[in-house]
Amino acid sequence: MFEAFWRETGDAAEIVIPGWQTMSYFSDVTNVCWFLEPGFDHEVRRLHRLVGNAAVDGYHVLVGTGSTQLFMAALYALSPPGADEPMSVVSTAPYYSSYPAVTDFLQSGLFKWAGDANAFNGDTYIELVCSPNNPDGSIREAVLASETGKAVHDLAYYWPQYTPITRRADHDIMLFTVSKSTGHAGTRIGWALVKDRGIAQKMTKFIELNTIGVSKDSQLRAAKVLKAVSDGYELAAEGKQGHHHHRLFDFGRRKMVERWSMLREAAAASGIFSLPEETSDYCNFTKEMAATNPAFAWLRCDREDVEDCASFLRTHKILTRSGSQFGADPRYVRVSMLDRDEAYDIFIKRLASLK
Ligand code: PMP
């Protein structure tokens, strides 16, 4: 979806890297995260200050190969070594399907997946809080509270194209990614904002042992992309010509509003699907009311004879992910709202025709 935007930005998000540059493992040996490119750190902080979605003062910025690597680093950092039992990792269902998959794939002795946070009994845990939530777009808070419990806030979708920005988030560990903010999933760059220095050091250690740092080339590209986003607003505000139409969040919100309206119409035309209620709130970034426009549609098939919605849709050439992968009922599926226009239009036509 974002490709159309970036095609229009000219050289604002382009970089050239001569052969002799970015050769070292190191970026800034005085920083806790010694492989973090200072230019990327700068643009991350600048963008959060512009959007107002997360606090950055007093936080360490850590870079990861996608926020996926930082998620693993957080599990490592929050699980004490030598404990009797692996740390329980939980999240309210429906939860992002990678959480259980990534948590358990190496069968670590440090942590293990323990399912739905609402069904968890105990004081020691890591709760993953995804808000707006993948797959259903809901706005979430931690549901567990204890002295020894820890939370990781995955704020991948807490950007103005998806949801009104209602507060400056200031949790202990917050994860973000260019995959969802700008659409550059292939650059494989995510970042964490971490309050505690000790935790930031442990997370950095994980990335050191896992991949000896994070591609500098990708960090430079991500920095340039984030810079183009901030410039689109700040240079326009200063009255410089030529930048006013390159406003990513305006583009993103316009697209998402249009797509959600098409989807609701198609579901109504079909008569056999239901979708989450639309909610709205005042957005501190745009200074106007805005609806939530989730990056995924959490679609329920209401037809009595359809127990497995993903299989039903597959027979009609619509590929989705089953609710069962998110700890939920297979009558639900998750549909991506971020494909290219052509694919999205075909999806809408096919969905509307189902009876
Ligand atoms: N968190 C959530 C909630 C996501 O939906 C995704 C991507 N699907 C990620 C993290 C992974 O992001 P990245 O590409 O940065 O690894």
Short mmCIF file of C-alpha atoms and ligand atoms in Angstrom, two decimals:
data_model
loop_
_atom_site.label_atom_id
_atom_site.label_comp_id
_atom_site.label_asym_id
_atom_site.label_seq_id
_atom_site.Cartn_x
_atom_site.Cartn_y
_atom_site.Cartn_z
CA MET A 1 0.00 0.00 0.00
CA PHE A 2 2.79 2.43 0.90
CA GLU A 3 4.72 1.73 -2.30
CA ALA A 4 2.48 4.20 -4.15
CA PHE A 5 3.48 6.92 -1.68
CA TRP A 6 7.21 6.26 -1.92
CA ARG A 7 7.08 6.26 -5.73
CA GLU A 8 6.08 9.92 -5.48
CA THR A 9 8.80 11.13 -3.09
CA GLY A 10 11.57 11.44 -5.67
CA ASP A 11 15.04 11.35 -4.14
CA ALA A 12 13.91 12.32 -0.63
CA ALA A 13 14.21 8.71 0.54
CA GLU A 14 17.11 7.65 -1.68
CA ILE A 15 20.62 6.80 -0.44
CA VAL A 16 23.97 6.08 -2.07
CA ILE A 17 26.59 4.11 -0.12
CA PRO A 18 30.13 4.18 -1.49
CA GLY A 19 32.13 0.94 -1.26
CA TRP A 20 34.31 2.14 1.61
CA GLN A 21 31.44 3.15 3.90
CA THR A 22 29.69 1.25 6.73
CA MET A 23 32.36 -1.47 6.77
CA SER A 24 32.99 -1.72 10.50
CA TYR A 25 30.95 -3.75 13.00
CA PHE A 26 30.88 -0.67 15.23
CA SER A 27 28.83 2.51 15.06
CA ASP A 28 29.32 4.27 18.39
CA VAL A 29 31.27 2.42 21.05
CA THR A 30 30.22 4.96 23.70
CA ASN A 31 26.55 3.99 23.29
CA VAL A 32 24.92 1.06 25.20
CA CYS A 33 23.77 -0.10 21.76
CA TRP A 34 27.21 0.13 20.13
CA PHE A 35 25.96 -0.91 16.67
CA LEU A 36 23.26 1.80 16.56
CA GLU A 37 23.90 4.36 13.80
CA PRO A 38 23.68 7.85 15.39
CA GLY A 39 21.74 9.15 12.38
CA PHE A 40 19.09 6.46 12.84
CA ASP A 41 18.87 7.18 16.59
CA HIS A 42 18.36 10.87 15.74
CA GLU A 43 15.57 10.28 13.21
CA VAL A 44 13.75 7.82 15.52
CA ARG A 45 13.65 10.40 18.32
CA ARG A 46 12.71 13.19 15.92
CA LEU A 47 9.77 11.23 14.47
CA HIS A 48 8.39 10.27 17.91
CA ARG A 49 8.60 13.91 18.99
CA LEU A 50 6.75 14.97 15.84
CA VAL A 51 3.98 12.36 16.16
CA GLY A 52 3.77 12.38 19.95
CA ASN A 53 3.09 8.64 20.13
CA ALA A 54 5.93 7.69 22.49
CA ALA A 55 8.26 9.32 24.99
CA VAL A 56 11.94 9.31 24.03
CA ASP A 57 13.62 11.49 26.67
CA GLY A 58 15.35 9.26 29.20
CA TYR A 59 15.03 6.23 26.92
CA HIS A 60 17.71 4.13 25.24
CA VAL A 61 17.07 3.53 21.54
CA LEU A 62 18.05 0.02 20.43
CA VAL A 63 18.00 -1.17 16.85
CA GLY A 64 17.08 -4.69 15.74
CA THR A 65 16.75 -6.77 12.59
CA GLY A 66 13.03 -6.04 12.55
CA SER A 67 11.19 -5.63 15.80
CA THR A 68 11.08 -9.44 15.76
CA GLN A 69 14.72 -9.60 16.85
CA LEU A 70 14.06 -7.02 19.58
CA PHE A 71 11.10 -9.07 20.79
CA MET A 72 13.44 -12.06 21.22
CA ALA A 73 16.03 -9.80 22.86
CA ALA A 74 13.39 -8.61 25.34
CA LEU A 75 12.42 -12.19 26.26
CA TYR A 76 16.10 -12.93 26.89
CA ALA A 77 16.65 -9.77 28.92
CA LEU A 78 13.57 -10.25 31.10
CA SER A 79 14.13 -13.93 31.93
CA PRO A 80 16.57 -14.40 34.79
CA PRO A 81 19.19 -17.11 34.16
CA GLY A 82 19.19 -20.12 36.48
CA ALA A 83 15.51 -19.88 37.48
CA ASP A 84 13.80 -23.18 38.47
CA GLU A 85 11.19 -22.80 35.77
CA PRO A 86 11.22 -21.07 32.37
CA MET A 87 9.54 -17.65 32.45
CA SER A 88 5.90 -17.72 31.27
CA VAL A 89 5.19 -15.57 28.22
CA VAL A 90 1.55 -14.54 27.79
CA SER A 91 -0.67 -12.24 25.73
CA THR A 92 -4.42 -11.63 25.62
CA ALA A 93 -6.13 -13.67 22.88
CA PRO A 94 -6.47 -13.11 20.02
CA TYR A 95 -2.70 -12.50 19.94
CA TYR A 96 -0.16 -12.04 17.12
CA SER A 97 0.60 -15.56 15.87
CA SER A 98 4.37 -15.01 15.92
CA TYR A 99 4.41 -14.58 19.70
CA PRO A 100 3.92 -18.29 20.50
CA ALA A 101 5.88 -19.39 17.41
CA VAL A 102 8.95 -17.24 18.15
CA THR A 103 8.85 -17.85 21.91
CA ASP A 104 8.95 -21.64 21.58
CA PHE A 105 10.89 -22.34 18.39
CA LEU A 106 14.24 -22.99 20.09
CA GLN A 107 12.60 -24.61 23.15
CA SER A 108 14.54 -22.31 25.44
CA GLY A 109 15.04 -23.16 29.09
CA LEU A 110 14.68 -19.43 29.88
CA PHE A 111 11.09 -18.82 28.75
CA LYS A 112 8.07 -20.64 27.35
CA TRP A 113 4.75 -19.71 25.81
CA ALA A 114 1.91 -19.86 28.36
CA GLY A 115 -1.05 -18.69 26.25
CA ASP A 116 -3.86 -16.23 26.93
CA ALA A 117 -2.95 -13.65 29.59
CA ASN A 118 -6.53 -13.68 30.88
CA ALA A 119 -6.28 -17.36 31.74
CA PHE A 120 -2.88 -17.06 33.46
CA ASN A 121 -2.42 -17.67 37.18
CA GLY A 122 0.85 -16.60 38.77
CA ASP A 123 3.02 -13.59 39.57
CA THR A 124 6.03 -14.16 37.36
CA TYR A 125 5.49 -13.63 33.67
CA ILE A 126 6.23 -11.54 30.61
CA GLU A 127 3.03 -10.05 29.21
CA LEU A 128 3.10 -8.99 25.56
CA VAL A 129 0.78 -6.06 24.98
CA CYS A 130 0.14 -5.26 21.34
CA SER A 131 -1.78 -2.02 20.77
CA PRO A 132 -3.46 -1.49 18.36
CA ASN A 133 -3.63 -5.25 18.40
CA ASN A 134 -2.66 -7.64 15.64
CA PRO A 135 -5.02 -9.34 14.60
CA ASP A 136 -8.18 -7.50 15.72
CA GLY A 137 -7.10 -3.84 15.96
CA SER A 138 -8.27 -3.43 19.55
CA ILE A 139 -6.64 -0.82 21.82
CA ARG A 140 -5.05 -2.65 24.71
CA GLU A 141 -3.52 -2.24 28.13
CA ALA A 142 -1.74 -4.88 30.19
CA VAL A 143 -4.28 -7.15 31.92
CA LEU A 144 -1.87 -8.58 34.53
CA ALA A 145 -0.20 -6.69 37.36
CA SER A 146 2.34 -7.96 39.88
CA GLU A 147 5.66 -6.94 41.43
CA THR A 148 7.58 -9.58 39.51
CA GLY A 149 5.58 -9.44 36.28
CA LYS A 150 7.04 -7.66 33.25
CA ALA A 151 5.42 -6.17 30.17
CA VAL A 152 6.64 -5.61 26.63
CA HIS A 153 4.57 -3.13 24.63
CA ASP A 154 4.51 -3.88 20.91
CA LEU A 155 3.42 -0.57 19.39
CA ALA A 156 4.04 -1.52 15.74
CA TYR A 157 0.64 -0.06 14.75
CA TYR A 158 0.58 2.97 17.05
CA TRP A 159 0.85 5.44 14.17
CA PRO A 160 -1.67 7.98 12.86
CA GLN A 161 -2.62 6.04 9.71
CA TYR A 162 -4.05 3.25 11.87
CA THR A 163 -5.36 4.92 14.99
CA PRO A 164 -5.86 8.28 16.70
CA ILE A 165 -2.79 9.16 18.79
CA THR A 166 -4.40 9.62 22.19
CA ARG A 167 -1.37 9.68 24.50
CA ARG A 168 2.40 9.73 24.59
CA ALA A 169 3.17 6.12 25.53
CA ASP A 170 5.84 5.80 28.21
CA HIS A 171 6.12 2.09 29.01
CA ASP A 172 9.36 0.41 30.13
CA ILE A 173 9.92 -1.43 26.83
CA MET A 174 8.24 -0.28 23.61
CA LEU A 175 8.78 -1.89 20.20
CA PHE A 176 8.36 -0.20 16.82
CA THR A 177 9.18 -1.12 13.23
CA VAL A 178 9.49 0.48 9.81
CA SER A 179 7.45 -2.48 8.46
CA LYS A 180 4.23 -0.88 9.69
CA SER A 181 5.12 2.79 10.11
CA THR A 182 6.50 3.44 6.60
CA GLY A 183 5.91 0.08 4.87
CA HIS A 184 9.60 -0.87 4.54
CA ALA A 185 9.24 -4.42 5.87
CA GLY A 186 12.09 -5.66 3.66
CA THR A 187 14.61 -3.26 5.20
CA ARG A 188 14.29 -5.37 8.37
CA ILE A 189 14.69 -2.53 10.81
CA GLY A 190 12.88 -2.18 14.12
CA TRP A 191 13.66 -0.22 17.25
CA ALA A 192 13.02 -0.49 20.95
CA LEU A 193 12.66 2.36 23.43
CA VAL A 194 13.94 1.04 26.75
CA LYS A 195 13.93 2.91 30.06
CA ASP A 196 16.22 0.72 32.14
CA ARG A 197 19.94 0.70 31.32
CA GLY A 198 20.49 -2.85 32.58
CA ILE A 199 17.68 -4.20 30.40
CA ALA A 200 18.99 -2.20 27.43
CA GLN A 201 22.44 -3.76 27.99
CA LYS A 202 21.03 -7.29 28.10
CA MET A 203 18.96 -6.74 24.97
CA THR A 204 22.06 -5.41 23.23
CA LYS A 205 23.99 -8.50 24.39
CA PHE A 206 21.35 -10.74 22.81
CA ILE A 207 21.75 -9.00 19.45
CA GLU A 208 25.54 -9.14 19.78
CA LEU A 209 25.41 -12.93 20.28
CA ASN A 210 22.66 -13.44 17.72
CA THR A 211 23.89 -11.36 14.74
CA ILE A 212 26.82 -9.19 16.01
CA GLY A 213 24.78 -6.07 15.44
CA VAL A 214 22.34 -4.92 12.77
CA SER A 215 22.98 -4.03 9.12
CA LYS A 216 24.30 -0.48 8.95
CA ASP A 217 23.20 -0.18 5.34
CA SER A 218 19.64 -0.88 6.45
CA GLN A 219 19.91 1.56 9.34
CA LEU A 220 21.06 4.31 6.96
CA ARG A 221 18.18 3.58 4.63
CA ALA A 222 15.68 3.50 7.49
CA ALA A 223 17.10 6.80 8.82
CA LYS A 224 16.63 8.40 5.40
CA VAL A 225 13.07 7.09 5.13
CA LEU A 226 12.14 8.37 8.62
CA LYS A 227 13.79 11.69 7.80
CA ALA A 228 11.66 11.98 4.66
CA VAL A 229 8.54 11.39 6.78
CA SER A 230 9.45 14.07 9.34
CA ASP A 231 10.60 16.52 6.64
CA GLY A 232 7.23 16.04 4.92
CA TYR A 233 5.62 17.66 7.96
CA GLU A 234 8.28 19.96 9.34
CA LEU A 235 9.51 21.51 6.10
CA ALA A 236 5.89 21.95 4.98
CA ALA A 237 5.17 23.72 8.27
CA GLU A 238 8.10 26.04 7.64
CA GLY A 239 6.47 26.96 4.33
CA LYS A 240 9.08 25.33 2.08
CA GLN A 241 7.51 24.47 -1.25
CA GLY A 242 7.43 21.03 -2.76
CA HIS A 243 7.03 19.01 0.40
CA HIS A 244 3.42 19.60 1.32
CA HIS A 245 2.08 16.64 -0.63
CA HIS A 246 4.59 14.14 0.74
CA ARG A 247 2.87 13.55 4.05
CA LEU A 248 2.97 9.86 4.83
CA PHE A 249 0.42 9.72 7.64
CA ASP A 250 -2.10 11.78 5.65
CA PHE A 251 -1.65 9.43 2.71
CA GLY A 252 -1.88 6.36 4.99
CA ARG A 253 -4.97 7.52 6.81
CA ARG A 254 -6.76 8.48 3.58
CA LYS A 255 -6.02 5.04 2.14
CA MET A 256 -7.07 3.18 5.25
CA VAL A 257 -10.33 5.12 5.61
CA GLU A 258 -11.14 4.36 1.97
CA ARG A 259 -10.26 0.67 2.33
CA TRP A 260 -12.25 0.21 5.53
CA SER A 261 -15.28 1.83 3.99
CA MET A 262 -14.98 -0.48 0.95
CA LEU A 263 -14.63 -3.46 3.26
CA ARG A 264 -17.66 -2.57 5.38
CA GLU A 265 -19.74 -2.13 2.23
CA ALA A 266 -18.56 -5.48 0.85
CA ALA A 267 -19.35 -7.27 4.13
CA ALA A 268 -22.82 -5.69 4.15
CA ALA A 269 -23.41 -6.64 0.49
CA SER A 270 -22.44 -10.21 1.23
CA GLY A 271 -24.50 -10.46 4.41
CA ILE A 272 -22.52 -13.35 5.88
CA PHE A 273 -19.61 -11.54 7.56
CA SER A 274 -19.16 -9.35 10.59
CA LEU A 275 -16.32 -7.00 11.50
CA PRO A 276 -15.18 -5.27 14.71
CA GLU A 277 -17.11 -2.08 15.53
CA GLU A 278 -15.44 1.11 14.41
CA THR A 279 -14.30 3.31 17.28
CA SER A 280 -13.01 6.87 17.13
CA ASP A 281 -11.21 9.34 19.32
CA TYR A 282 -9.46 12.71 19.20
CA CYS A 283 -6.03 12.46 17.58
CA ASN A 284 -3.42 14.66 19.25
CA PHE A 285 -1.27 14.52 16.12
CA THR A 286 -3.80 15.64 13.50
CA LYS A 287 -5.87 17.65 16.01
CA GLU A 288 -9.11 16.13 14.79
CA MET A 289 -11.38 13.17 15.48
CA ALA A 290 -10.24 9.98 13.80
CA ALA A 291 -11.52 6.43 13.53
CA THR A 292 -9.38 3.38 14.13
CA ASN A 293 -8.37 1.84 10.79
CA PRO A 294 -6.64 -1.43 11.69
CA ALA A 295 -3.96 -2.88 9.40
CA PHE A 296 -5.86 -6.16 9.54
CA ALA A 297 -9.52 -7.02 9.21
CA TRP A 298 -10.65 -9.48 11.87
CA LEU A 299 -13.45 -11.02 9.88
CA ARG A 300 -16.04 -13.43 11.26
CA CYS A 301 -18.11 -15.68 9.01
CA ASP A 302 -21.60 -15.82 10.46
CA ARG A 303 -22.88 -18.63 8.23
CA GLU A 304 -23.93 -21.55 10.47
CA ASP A 305 -22.50 -24.21 8.15
CA VAL A 306 -19.04 -22.59 7.97
CA GLU A 307 -16.92 -23.62 10.94
CA ASP A 308 -13.57 -22.94 9.33
CA CYS A 309 -13.69 -19.52 7.71
CA ALA A 310 -10.12 -19.67 6.30
CA SER A 311 -10.87 -22.88 4.34
CA PHE A 312 -14.17 -21.47 3.13
CA LEU A 313 -12.46 -18.32 1.85
CA ARG A 314 -9.62 -20.32 0.30
CA THR A 315 -12.12 -22.19 -1.89
CA HIS A 316 -13.18 -18.74 -3.12
CA LYS A 317 -9.59 -17.69 -3.82
CA ILE A 318 -9.16 -15.44 -0.78
CA LEU A 319 -6.08 -16.22 1.29
CA THR A 320 -6.28 -15.36 5.00
CA ARG A 321 -4.87 -16.60 8.28
CA SER A 322 -7.20 -18.66 10.49
CA GLY A 323 -8.33 -17.36 13.88
CA SER A 324 -6.99 -20.61 15.37
CA GLN A 325 -3.42 -19.34 14.82
CA PHE A 326 -4.18 -16.36 17.06
CA GLY A 327 -5.61 -18.41 19.92
CA ALA A 328 -9.17 -17.73 18.70
CA ASP A 329 -12.20 -19.36 17.06
CA PRO A 330 -11.64 -20.64 13.46
CA ARG A 331 -14.84 -18.85 12.46
CA TYR A 332 -12.58 -15.79 12.46
CA VAL A 333 -9.84 -14.96 9.96
CA ARG A 334 -7.26 -12.19 9.71
CA VAL A 335 -7.07 -10.37 6.38
CA SER A 336 -4.26 -7.96 5.52
CA MET A 337 -5.46 -4.45 4.64
CA LEU A 338 -2.06 -3.35 3.32
CA ASP A 339 -1.74 -5.06 -0.07
CA ARG A 340 -1.43 -3.10 -3.31
CA ASP A 341 -4.60 -1.45 -4.70
CA GLU A 342 -5.06 -4.08 -7.45
CA ALA A 343 -5.04 -6.99 -5.01
CA TYR A 344 -7.23 -5.16 -2.52
CA ASP A 345 -9.84 -4.38 -5.18
CA ILE A 346 -10.01 -8.03 -6.26
CA PHE A 347 -10.37 -9.10 -2.63
CA ILE A 348 -13.28 -6.67 -2.13
CA LYS A 349 -15.07 -7.90 -5.28
CA ARG A 350 -14.68 -11.54 -4.28
CA LEU A 351 -15.80 -10.96 -0.71
CA ALA A 352 -18.90 -8.97 -1.70
CA SER A 353 -20.03 -11.77 -4.02
CA LEU A 354 -20.06 -14.48 -1.33
CA LYS A 355 -23.48 -15.44 -0.01
N1 PMP B 1 4.81 -6.96 15.88
C1 PMP B 1 3.62 -7.00 15.30
C2 PMP B 1 2.41 -6.79 16.13
C3 PMP B 1 3.52 -7.28 13.94
O1 PMP B 1 2.31 -7.35 13.36
C4 PMP B 1 4.69 -7.50 13.18
C5 PMP B 1 4.66 -7.78 11.70
N2 PMP B 1 3.61 -8.56 11.25
C6 PMP B 1 5.90 -7.45 13.85
C7 PMP B 1 5.94 -7.16 15.19
C8 PMP B 1 7.18 -7.76 13.14
O2 PMP B 1 7.77 -6.66 12.65
P1 PMP B 1 9.21 -6.68 11.93
O3 PMP B 1 8.95 -6.76 10.46
O4 PMP B 1 9.79 -5.39 12.35
O5 PMP B 1 10.00 -7.85 12.45
#
